[in-house]
Coordinates of C-alpha atoms in Angstrom, one line a residue:
Chain A
M25 CA 17.7 -55.4 30.6
A26 CA 19.9 -57.1 27.9
T27 CA 19.4 -53.6 25.8
V28 CA 21.8 -51.9 28.1
T29 CA 24.9 -53.5 27.0
E30 CA 23.7 -52.6 23.9
A31 CA 23.9 -49.1 24.4
P32 CA 26.4 -47.2 22.0
P33 CA 29.6 -47.4 23.4
L34 CA 31.0 -43.9 24.2
A35 CA 34.5 -44.8 24.1
P36 CA 36.0 -45.6 21.6
A37 CA 33.9 -43.4 19.7
P38 CA 32.6 -45.3 16.4
A39 CA 35.0 -44.4 13.7
P40 CA 34.1 -40.6 12.8
K41 CA 31.7 -41.0 9.9
E42 CA 33.1 -39.7 6.9
R43 CA 30.7 -36.5 6.7
P44 CA 31.3 -34.4 3.9
P45 CA 28.9 -31.8 3.9
R46 CA 25.4 -33.0 2.4
K47 CA 26.4 -36.2 0.8
R48 CA 22.7 -37.6 1.6
G49 CA 20.1 -36.9 -0.9
R50 CA 21.7 -35.1 -3.6
L51 CA 18.2 -34.3 -5.0
T52 CA 17.7 -32.7 -1.7
P53 CA 18.5 -29.0 -2.8
Y54 CA 16.0 -29.4 -5.8
W55 CA 12.9 -30.9 -3.7
L56 CA 13.4 -27.5 -1.8
L57 CA 13.6 -25.4 -4.7
L58 CA 10.8 -27.1 -6.3
P59 CA 7.7 -25.2 -5.0
G60 CA 8.7 -21.9 -4.9
I61 CA 10.4 -21.9 -8.2
L62 CA 7.7 -23.4 -9.7
W63 CA 5.5 -20.6 -8.2
L64 CA 7.7 -18.0 -9.9
V65 CA 7.7 -19.5 -13.0
V66 CA 4.2 -19.8 -13.6
F67 CA 2.9 -16.8 -12.0
F68 CA 6.4 -14.5 -12.8
A69 CA 8.1 -15.4 -15.7
L70 CA 5.1 -17.1 -17.7
P71 CA 3.0 -14.2 -17.4
M72 CA 5.8 -12.1 -19.2
V73 CA 5.9 -14.5 -22.0
Y74 CA 2.0 -14.2 -22.1
Q75 CA 2.4 -10.2 -22.1
A76 CA 5.0 -10.5 -24.9
S77 CA 2.4 -12.5 -26.9
T78 CA -0.4 -10.3 -26.4
S79 CA 1.7 -7.1 -27.1
V80 CA 2.1 -8.3 -30.9
Q81 CA -1.7 -9.4 -30.9
T82 CA -4.4 -7.8 -33.0
G83 CA -8.1 -8.3 -32.7
S84 CA -10.7 -6.8 -30.5
L85 CA -12.4 -7.8 -27.2
E86 CA -15.5 -9.5 -29.1
D87 CA -13.8 -11.8 -31.9
G88 CA -10.8 -12.3 -29.9
Y89 CA -7.0 -11.5 -30.2
Q90 CA -4.8 -13.6 -32.4
V91 CA -0.8 -13.4 -32.5
T92 CA -0.5 -11.4 -35.9
W93 CA 3.2 -10.2 -35.2
H94 CA 1.9 -6.6 -35.0
F95 CA 4.8 -4.8 -34.1
A96 CA 3.4 -1.5 -35.0
T97 CA 1.6 -1.4 -31.8
Y98 CA 5.0 -0.6 -30.1
W99 CA 5.7 2.5 -32.7
D100 CA 2.2 3.6 -32.0
A101 CA 2.5 3.3 -28.5
V102 CA 5.6 5.4 -28.4
A103 CA 4.2 8.0 -31.0
D104 CA 1.1 8.4 -28.7
Y105 CA 2.6 8.1 -25.4
W106 CA 6.3 9.8 -25.6
P107 CA 5.0 12.5 -23.3
Q108 CA 4.2 10.4 -20.5
F109 CA 7.4 8.0 -20.6
L110 CA 9.4 11.4 -20.3
R111 CA 7.5 12.4 -17.7
S112 CA 7.9 9.1 -15.8
I113 CA 11.5 8.9 -16.1
A114 CA 11.8 12.9 -15.2
Y115 CA 9.4 12.7 -12.1
A116 CA 11.3 9.5 -11.0
G117 CA 14.4 10.6 -11.7
T118 CA 14.0 14.0 -9.9
A119 CA 12.2 12.2 -6.9
T120 CA 15.1 10.1 -6.5
M121 CA 17.6 12.8 -6.6
L122 CA 15.3 14.5 -3.4
C123 CA 15.2 11.3 -1.7
L124 CA 19.2 10.7 -2.0
L125 CA 19.4 14.4 -0.6
L126 CA 16.8 14.0 2.1
G127 CA 17.8 10.9 2.7
Y128 CA 21.6 11.0 3.0
P129 CA 21.6 12.9 6.2
L130 CA 18.9 11.4 8.0
A131 CA 20.8 8.0 7.5
Y132 CA 23.9 9.5 8.5
L133 CA 22.1 10.4 11.7
I134 CA 21.2 7.3 12.4
A135 CA 24.3 5.8 11.9
F136 CA 26.5 8.3 13.5
R137 CA 25.0 10.9 15.8
A138 CA 21.6 9.3 17.1
G139 CA 23.2 7.4 20.2
R140 CA 20.7 5.9 22.1
W141 CA 17.8 7.5 19.8
R142 CA 19.2 5.0 17.0
N143 CA 16.3 2.4 17.4
L144 CA 13.6 5.0 17.9
I145 CA 14.8 7.1 15.1
L146 CA 14.7 3.3 12.9
I147 CA 11.3 2.4 14.3
L148 CA 10.0 6.0 13.2
V149 CA 11.4 5.4 9.4
I150 CA 9.9 2.1 9.2
A151 CA 6.7 2.5 11.0
P152 CA 5.0 4.5 8.4
F153 CA 5.2 1.4 6.4
F154 CA 2.2 -0.3 8.5
T155 CA -0.1 2.7 7.7
S156 CA -1.5 2.3 4.4
F157 CA 0.7 4.1 2.1
L158 CA -2.7 5.2 -0.1
I159 CA -4.0 6.7 3.4
R160 CA -0.6 8.5 3.6
T161 CA -0.5 9.9 0.1
L162 CA -4.3 11.6 0.6
A163 CA -3.0 13.0 3.6
W164 CA -0.8 15.3 1.1
K165 CA -4.2 16.3 -0.4
T166 CA -4.6 18.0 3.3
I167 CA -1.3 19.1 3.6
L168 CA -0.7 20.6 0.2
A169 CA -4.5 22.2 0.4
D170 CA -4.8 25.3 -1.8
S171 CA -5.8 27.3 1.3
G172 CA -3.4 25.6 3.6
P173 CA -0.3 26.7 5.6
V174 CA 2.3 25.2 3.1
V175 CA 0.9 26.8 -0.2
G176 CA 0.4 30.2 2.0
A177 CA 4.3 30.0 3.2
L178 CA 5.5 29.1 -0.3
N179 CA 3.4 32.0 -1.8
T180 CA 4.5 34.4 0.7
L181 CA 8.1 33.6 0.1
H182 CA 7.3 33.9 -3.8
V183 CA 8.7 30.1 -4.2
L184 CA 5.6 29.7 -6.1
D185 CA 6.6 32.1 -8.4
V186 CA 9.8 30.6 -9.3
T187 CA 8.4 27.2 -9.5
S188 CA 5.9 28.1 -11.8
W189 CA 8.5 30.0 -14.0
L190 CA 10.2 26.5 -13.7
G191 CA 6.7 24.9 -14.9
I192 CA 6.5 22.5 -12.1
T193 CA 3.6 24.5 -10.5
A194 CA 0.8 26.3 -11.8
G195 CA -0.4 29.8 -10.3
D196 CA -0.5 29.7 -6.9
R197 CA -2.0 26.2 -6.4
V198 CA 0.7 23.1 -5.6
L199 CA -1.9 20.3 -5.8
A200 CA -2.8 18.9 -8.9
T201 CA 1.0 20.1 -10.4
P202 CA 4.1 18.1 -11.1
L203 CA 5.5 19.5 -7.8
A204 CA 2.6 17.6 -6.1
V205 CA 3.2 14.4 -7.9
I206 CA 7.3 14.6 -7.1
C207 CA 6.6 15.6 -3.3
G208 CA 4.3 12.6 -3.2
L209 CA 6.9 10.3 -5.1
T210 CA 9.8 11.4 -3.1
Y211 CA 7.6 11.0 0.3
N212 CA 6.6 7.5 -0.8
F213 CA 10.2 6.2 -1.6
L214 CA 12.2 8.0 1.2
P215 CA 12.5 4.9 3.2
F216 CA 13.6 2.7 0.3
M217 CA 16.7 5.1 0.0
I218 CA 17.2 5.4 3.8
L219 CA 17.5 1.9 4.9
P220 CA 19.7 0.6 2.4
L221 CA 22.3 4.0 3.0
Y222 CA 22.0 3.2 6.7
T223 CA 23.0 -0.2 6.2
S224 CA 26.1 0.8 4.2
L225 CA 26.9 3.6 6.7
E226 CA 26.4 1.5 9.7
R227 CA 29.1 -0.8 8.3
I228 CA 32.1 2.1 8.2
D229 CA 34.7 1.5 10.7
G230 CA 34.5 4.9 12.7
R231 CA 38.2 4.8 13.0
L232 CA 38.6 5.8 9.7
H233 CA 36.9 9.2 10.6
E234 CA 39.1 9.6 13.6
A235 CA 42.0 8.5 10.8
A236 CA 40.9 11.4 8.4
G237 CA 40.8 13.9 11.2
D238 CA 44.4 12.9 12.5
L239 CA 45.5 13.7 9.2
Y240 CA 44.1 17.0 9.0
A241 CA 41.0 16.6 6.8
R242 CA 38.3 19.1 8.0
P243 CA 34.6 17.5 8.5
F244 CA 34.0 18.1 5.0
T245 CA 36.7 16.3 3.3
T246 CA 36.1 13.5 5.5
F247 CA 33.1 13.0 4.1
R248 CA 34.0 13.6 0.5
K249 CA 37.1 11.2 0.8
V250 CA 35.9 8.8 3.1
T251 CA 32.8 8.4 3.9
F252 CA 30.9 9.0 0.7
P253 CA 33.0 6.4 -1.1
L254 CA 32.4 3.9 1.1
S255 CA 28.7 4.2 1.2
M256 CA 28.6 4.1 -2.6
P257 CA 27.0 0.6 -2.3
G258 CA 24.3 2.1 -0.4
V259 CA 23.8 4.7 -2.8
V260 CA 23.6 2.8 -5.6
S261 CA 21.1 0.3 -4.3
G262 CA 19.0 3.1 -2.5
T263 CA 18.5 5.0 -6.0
L264 CA 17.7 1.8 -7.8
L265 CA 15.0 0.8 -4.9
T266 CA 13.7 4.4 -5.5
F267 CA 14.0 5.1 -9.1
I268 CA 12.5 1.5 -10.4
P269 CA 9.0 1.7 -8.4
A270 CA 8.9 5.3 -8.7
S271 CA 8.8 5.3 -12.6
G272 CA 6.3 2.6 -13.1
D273 CA 3.7 4.4 -10.0
Y274 CA 0.6 5.6 -10.9
V275 CA -0.9 6.1 -7.6
N276 CA 0.7 9.3 -6.7
A277 CA 0.1 10.9 -10.0
D278 CA -3.6 9.8 -9.8
L279 CA -4.0 11.2 -6.4
L280 CA -2.1 14.5 -6.2
G281 CA -1.8 15.4 -10.1
S282 CA -3.5 16.2 -12.9
T283 CA -4.6 15.1 -16.5
D284 CA -1.3 16.9 -17.3
T285 CA 0.9 14.9 -14.9
R286 CA -0.2 11.4 -16.1
M287 CA 2.9 9.1 -16.1
V288 CA 3.1 5.9 -18.2
G289 CA 2.0 3.7 -15.3
N290 CA -1.4 5.7 -15.5
V291 CA -1.5 5.0 -19.0
I292 CA -0.9 1.2 -18.5
Q293 CA -3.3 1.4 -15.8
T294 CA -6.2 2.9 -18.2
Q295 CA -5.7 0.8 -21.0
F296 CA -5.6 -2.2 -19.3
L297 CA -8.5 -1.9 -16.7
R298 CA -10.7 0.9 -18.5
I299 CA -10.1 0.8 -22.1
L300 CA -9.4 -3.0 -22.7
D301 CA -6.6 -2.6 -25.0
Y302 CA -4.5 -5.0 -24.2
P303 CA -2.1 -5.2 -26.8
T304 CA -1.3 -1.7 -26.6
A305 CA -1.3 -1.8 -22.6
A306 CA 1.2 -5.0 -23.2
A307 CA 3.3 -3.1 -25.4
L308 CA 3.5 0.0 -23.2
S309 CA 4.5 -2.2 -20.0
F310 CA 7.3 -3.9 -22.0
L311 CA 8.6 -0.9 -23.3
L312 CA 8.6 0.6 -19.5
M313 CA 10.5 -2.7 -18.7
A314 CA 13.2 -2.1 -21.2
G315 CA 13.6 1.3 -20.5
I316 CA 14.2 1.0 -17.0
L317 CA 16.1 -2.3 -17.8
A318 CA 18.6 0.4 -20.1
I319 CA 19.0 2.8 -17.3
V320 CA 19.4 0.6 -14.9
T321 CA 22.4 -1.1 -16.5
L322 CA 24.0 1.9 -17.6
Y323 CA 23.9 3.3 -14.5
I324 CA 25.1 0.3 -12.8
R325 CA 28.1 0.3 -15.3
K326 CA 28.8 4.0 -14.7
S327 CA 28.7 3.6 -10.6
G328 CA 30.9 0.3 -11.0
T329 CA 29.2 -1.4 -8.7
E330 CA 28.2 -4.4 -10.9
D331 CA 28.7 -6.9 -8.1
L332 CA 26.0 -5.3 -6.2
V333 CA 23.5 -7.7 -6.8
Chain B
M16 CA 29.6 33.6 14.5
G17 CA 28.8 31.6 17.7
L18 CA 25.5 30.9 16.0
L19 CA 26.5 30.0 12.9
R20 CA 29.4 27.7 14.0
W21 CA 26.7 25.7 16.4
F22 CA 24.6 25.3 13.1
R23 CA 27.3 24.2 11.0
S24 CA 28.4 21.7 13.4
R25 CA 24.6 20.3 13.6
L26 CA 24.1 20.6 10.1
V27 CA 23.6 16.9 9.5
V28 CA 21.4 16.5 12.6
I29 CA 19.2 19.3 11.6
A30 CA 18.7 18.3 8.1
G31 CA 18.1 14.6 9.3
L32 CA 16.0 15.6 11.7
L33 CA 13.6 17.6 9.0
A34 CA 13.5 14.6 6.7
L35 CA 12.5 12.5 9.8
G36 CA 9.7 15.1 9.9
Y37 CA 9.2 14.8 6.2
L38 CA 8.4 11.2 6.7
L39 CA 6.2 11.5 10.0
L40 CA 4.1 14.8 9.0
P41 CA 1.5 12.6 6.9
N42 CA 1.2 10.1 9.6
I43 CA 0.4 13.4 12.1
V44 CA -2.2 14.5 9.9
V45 CA -3.8 11.1 9.3
T46 CA -4.0 11.1 13.2
V47 CA -5.3 14.4 13.5
F48 CA -7.8 14.2 11.0
S49 CA -8.9 11.1 12.7
F50 CA -10.7 13.4 15.0
N51 CA -12.4 15.5 12.7
N52 CA -16.1 16.1 12.2
P53 CA -15.8 16.8 8.5
K54 CA -19.0 18.7 6.5
G55 CA -18.7 17.0 3.3
R56 CA -17.8 13.7 1.8
F57 CA -14.1 14.4 1.9
N58 CA -11.9 14.5 5.1
Y59 CA -9.6 17.1 3.8
E60 CA -10.7 20.2 5.5
W61 CA -10.6 20.4 9.4
Q62 CA -13.7 21.5 11.0
Q63 CA -14.4 20.7 14.4
F64 CA -13.1 18.0 17.0
S65 CA -15.0 14.7 17.1
T66 CA -14.3 11.1 18.5
D67 CA -17.3 9.6 16.6
A68 CA -15.0 7.8 14.1
W69 CA -12.6 6.1 17.1
T70 CA -16.3 4.9 19.0
D71 CA -17.3 3.6 15.5
P72 CA -14.4 2.3 13.3
C73 CA -16.8 0.0 11.4
G74 CA -19.3 2.7 10.9
V75 CA -19.1 2.8 7.2
A76 CA -20.4 0.2 4.9
D77 CA -17.6 -2.2 3.2
L78 CA -14.7 -0.7 5.2
C79 CA -14.2 -3.6 7.9
G80 CA -15.1 -6.0 5.6
S81 CA -12.4 -5.0 3.4
L82 CA -10.0 -4.9 6.3
S83 CA -11.0 -8.0 7.5
L84 CA -10.2 -9.7 4.1
S85 CA -6.8 -7.8 3.6
L86 CA -6.2 -9.4 6.9
Q87 CA -7.2 -12.8 5.7
I88 CA -5.2 -12.3 2.4
A89 CA -2.0 -10.9 4.2
A90 CA -1.9 -14.1 7.0
W91 CA -2.2 -16.7 4.0
A92 CA 0.1 -14.9 1.7
T93 CA 2.8 -14.7 4.4
A94 CA 2.1 -18.6 5.3
G95 CA 2.6 -19.5 1.9
A96 CA 5.2 -17.0 1.0
T97 CA 7.4 -17.8 4.2
V98 CA 7.3 -21.6 3.6
L99 CA 8.5 -21.3 0.1
G100 CA 10.7 -18.5 0.8
T101 CA 12.6 -20.4 3.2
M102 CA 13.2 -23.7 1.6
I103 CA 14.3 -21.6 -1.0
A104 CA 16.9 -20.0 1.1
F105 CA 17.8 -23.0 2.7
A106 CA 18.7 -24.5 -0.8
L107 CA 20.8 -22.0 -1.8
V108 CA 22.6 -21.1 1.2
R109 CA 23.4 -24.9 2.0
Y110 CA 23.9 -26.6 -1.2
R111 CA 25.7 -25.8 -4.4
F112 CA 23.8 -27.4 -7.3
R113 CA 23.6 -26.7 -11.0
A114 CA 21.5 -23.7 -11.9
R115 CA 22.0 -21.6 -9.0
G116 CA 22.6 -18.6 -11.0
A117 CA 19.4 -18.7 -12.9
V118 CA 17.7 -19.3 -9.5
N119 CA 19.3 -16.4 -8.2
S120 CA 18.2 -14.3 -10.9
L121 CA 14.9 -15.5 -11.2
I122 CA 14.4 -14.5 -7.0
F123 CA 15.9 -11.0 -7.7
L124 CA 14.0 -10.0 -11.0
P125 CA 10.4 -9.8 -9.2
M126 CA 12.2 -7.2 -6.8
A127 CA 13.4 -4.9 -9.9
M128 CA 10.6 -5.1 -11.6
P129 CA 8.1 -1.9 -11.2
E130 CA 5.1 -3.2 -9.9
V131 CA 2.9 -2.1 -12.8
V132 CA 4.8 -4.7 -15.1
M133 CA 4.1 -7.8 -12.9
A134 CA 0.5 -6.9 -12.0
A135 CA -0.1 -6.2 -16.0
S136 CA 1.3 -9.5 -17.2
L137 CA -0.3 -11.8 -14.4
L138 CA -3.4 -10.5 -15.5
T139 CA -2.6 -11.4 -19.3
L140 CA -2.1 -14.9 -17.8
F141 CA -5.2 -14.8 -15.9
L142 CA -7.2 -13.5 -18.8
N143 CA -5.5 -16.1 -21.0
L144 CA -6.4 -19.0 -18.7
G145 CA -10.1 -17.4 -18.5
A146 CA -9.7 -17.4 -14.5
Q147 CA -12.1 -16.1 -12.2
L148 CA -10.5 -12.7 -10.5
G149 CA -10.9 -12.7 -7.0
F150 CA -9.4 -14.1 -3.4
W151 CA -7.4 -16.7 -5.2
T152 CA -5.8 -14.8 -7.8
I153 CA -5.2 -11.8 -5.3
L154 CA -3.5 -14.6 -2.9
I155 CA -1.6 -16.2 -5.8
A156 CA -0.2 -12.4 -6.8
H157 CA 0.7 -11.6 -3.0
I158 CA 2.4 -14.9 -2.9
M159 CA 4.6 -14.4 -6.0
F160 CA 6.0 -10.8 -4.9
C161 CA 6.1 -11.4 -1.3
L162 CA 8.5 -14.6 -2.2
S163 CA 11.8 -12.8 -3.5
F164 CA 11.6 -10.8 -0.1
V165 CA 11.4 -13.5 2.3
V166 CA 14.1 -15.8 0.4
T167 CA 16.4 -12.4 0.8
A168 CA 15.6 -11.9 4.7
V169 CA 15.9 -15.4 5.5
K170 CA 19.0 -16.0 3.4
A171 CA 20.8 -13.3 5.4
R172 CA 20.1 -14.8 8.6
V173 CA 21.2 -18.6 7.3
M174 CA 24.4 -17.3 6.2
S175 CA 25.7 -15.8 9.1
M176 CA 25.2 -19.0 10.8
D177 CA 27.7 -21.5 11.7
P178 CA 27.4 -24.9 10.4
R179 CA 29.3 -26.5 12.9
L180 CA 26.2 -26.2 15.4
E181 CA 24.2 -28.6 13.2
Q182 CA 27.4 -30.8 13.1
A183 CA 27.4 -31.0 16.9
A184 CA 24.1 -31.7 17.3
Q185 CA 24.6 -34.6 15.0
D186 CA 27.7 -35.4 16.6
L187 CA 25.4 -36.1 19.7
Y188 CA 23.3 -38.6 18.0
A189 CA 20.5 -36.0 17.3
G190 CA 18.7 -37.2 14.0
P191 CA 18.2 -35.1 10.9
L192 CA 14.5 -34.0 12.0
Q193 CA 15.7 -33.4 15.7
T194 CA 18.6 -31.5 14.4
F195 CA 16.4 -29.2 12.2
L196 CA 13.9 -28.9 15.0
R197 CA 15.8 -27.5 17.9
V198 CA 19.0 -26.1 16.4
T199 CA 18.8 -25.2 12.5
L200 CA 15.1 -23.6 13.3
P201 CA 15.5 -21.5 16.4
I202 CA 19.0 -20.1 14.9
A203 CA 17.2 -19.3 11.9
A204 CA 13.9 -18.0 13.3
P205 CA 14.8 -14.4 13.4
G206 CA 15.6 -14.6 9.7
I207 CA 12.3 -16.1 9.0
A208 CA 10.3 -13.9 11.5
A209 CA 11.7 -10.9 9.5
G210 CA 10.8 -12.1 6.2
A211 CA 7.3 -13.1 7.4
L212 CA 6.5 -9.7 8.8
L213 CA 7.9 -8.0 5.5
A214 CA 5.6 -10.3 3.6
F215 CA 2.4 -9.4 6.0
A216 CA 3.0 -5.7 5.9
L217 CA 3.8 -5.5 1.7
S218 CA 1.0 -7.9 0.9
F219 CA -1.5 -5.8 3.2
D220 CA -0.3 -2.8 1.7
D221 CA -0.5 -3.7 -1.6
F222 CA -2.5 -1.7 -4.3
I223 CA -1.1 -1.9 -7.7
I224 CA -0.8 -5.6 -8.3
T225 CA -4.3 -6.0 -6.4
N226 CA -5.9 -3.5 -8.5
F227 CA -5.2 -5.4 -11.7
N228 CA -5.8 -9.0 -10.3
A229 CA -8.8 -8.6 -7.7
G230 CA -11.8 -8.2 -10.4
S231 CA -14.4 -6.9 -8.2
T232 CA -13.2 -8.0 -4.9
V233 CA -12.2 -4.7 -2.7
T234 CA -9.2 -5.1 -0.3
F235 CA -8.9 -2.6 2.6
P236 CA -6.2 -0.4 0.0
M237 CA -8.8 -0.8 -2.9
F238 CA -11.4 0.6 -0.5
V239 CA -9.1 3.3 0.3
W240 CA -8.5 4.0 -3.5
G241 CA -12.3 3.9 -4.4
S242 CA -13.2 6.4 -1.3
A243 CA -10.6 8.7 -2.8
Q244 CA -12.9 9.2 -5.4
R245 CA -16.2 9.1 -4.0
G246 CA -15.4 10.6 -0.7
T247 CA -13.4 9.7 2.3
P248 CA -14.6 8.9 5.6
V249 CA -12.9 9.7 9.0
Q250 CA -12.8 6.0 9.8
I251 CA -10.1 5.7 7.5
N252 CA -8.0 7.9 9.5
V253 CA -8.7 5.9 12.4
I254 CA -7.3 3.0 10.9
G255 CA -4.4 4.2 9.7
T256 CA -3.5 5.7 13.2
A257 CA -4.3 2.2 14.8
M258 CA -2.2 0.4 12.3
F259 CA 0.6 3.1 13.0
L260 CA 0.3 2.6 16.6
I261 CA 0.3 -0.7 16.7
A262 CA 3.6 -1.2 14.5
V263 CA 5.1 1.1 16.7
L264 CA 3.9 -0.6 20.0
F265 CA 5.0 -4.2 18.2
V266 CA 8.3 -3.0 17.5
L267 CA 8.9 -1.6 21.2
A268 CA 7.8 -4.7 22.6
G269 CA 10.4 -6.9 20.8
M270 CA 12.9 -4.3 21.7
V271 CA 11.9 -4.6 25.4
I272 CA 11.9 -8.5 25.2
S273 CA 15.3 -8.8 23.5
N274 CA 17.0 -6.5 25.6
R275 CA 15.5 -8.5 29.0
R276 CA 16.8 -11.7 27.2
N277 CA 20.4 -10.2 26.2
R278 CA 20.5 -9.0 30.2
Q279 CA 19.6 -12.8 31.5
K280 CA 22.3 -14.1 29.1
A281 CA 24.7 -11.4 30.4
S282 CA 24.1 -12.0 34.2

């Protein structure tokens, strides 16, 4: 019964304890970080070092590899595979542009015009993620089949004559041509464009549109002077999220393309898993990384949103 | 003129819906062709209607085995990445410490790296260590690339959280553990759930990194990849359709629940 009297006095409150945010345990953040960061260091950063070292090794699979600072591997890789590098950049760049052209109206639609359909459309954009992307990419084989309605329509409209002249299709086929690969890439990475665009469009205050209208801006002028500039963060992160994975992709080029549409990802995959020429594969993979870093840095500097990441 | 004006005023809507159609067309094709009865080994051309594949989804050798392996890996990878990622997210939002910038870039880099580069570098590590490629190497790789996405999702939620709620709990004599379990965790839960869901989807669907680090182990995406060379069974379409439907139902159910909860709060 004595314990009752020892109950903490409610008033006056014990002198309000000094509670500067998180004084106890100055080591706490490090303990929280340790396991996850260790994981990333060991399985992400360290492998990059290993790969760098592999790329300057010589030797053979039987006798083992030795670090010999053999930088010639890089020159040989560039000399042998520059068409695949160029193709990767060209395909990924085209797919990114198409994603922007297709994704912008859809993101705009969801953000401003969809009303009560907004959530449903958002679900329909995200839900395909849960169907294996390989299955969906294979479906394009059916859609673009030689005797299918799409190729038939394109033929009737003489579109394929134009695209063949441009060199992105061959004869009256779409499958196994650059067009099919670009189509697959665009399709696969479109959601990565739509979602950041939508997020940045959704943040725009609708009253800005009204204000622009009150100032006699035509809808297109409003778009050009108000909406688009304000959505730039979304445009930048969307293009990066599309371009980077697209330039390293080898699934679309393998499933929808031919030997003439091989991208650098295909080469890395073959060198690593079939030919087992690890130094060349590592050098190619490093070159791809460096190339992308260079393009991305240039792009971010140009678009002037360095505080993005 | 009227038609033209109508068209122009609806231009965005029409273009948007066309893009949506482009996005959903493969799913429609996958669904339709899950009812096909193909003649050859490949399921690319429509032959005749059949529900055989739906009544016997495991009728193909190794398909359901690879599916259950993928589900297991995805479950473990989600658990691992969610725990590690949530801890990192809390440390980054709640504490000021040295090396914060370095940690932030280490989190960001895996998301900004082409998958094939990560896949290849991880393989060189495993080869150098002489590790046996298989379940464990896949799991290690999946936790690695899911981690950053979980951190980003949880961070966004914890950042918008009012720290005074925790202070209030402590003023009411809640211990640190109690505060964490009864206040902090419930508020952060939607972010953690979003991160976990993302991790699960990413892990389950990953092909490129798995292809490099799986050895002879076959996950579901790898089974699909192999079938593209050897012949695609209709059952693949059945699984793809089912996954799409489950995802849609899952999200719809979540929306109904949260709507009802909001309405209860309002009344």
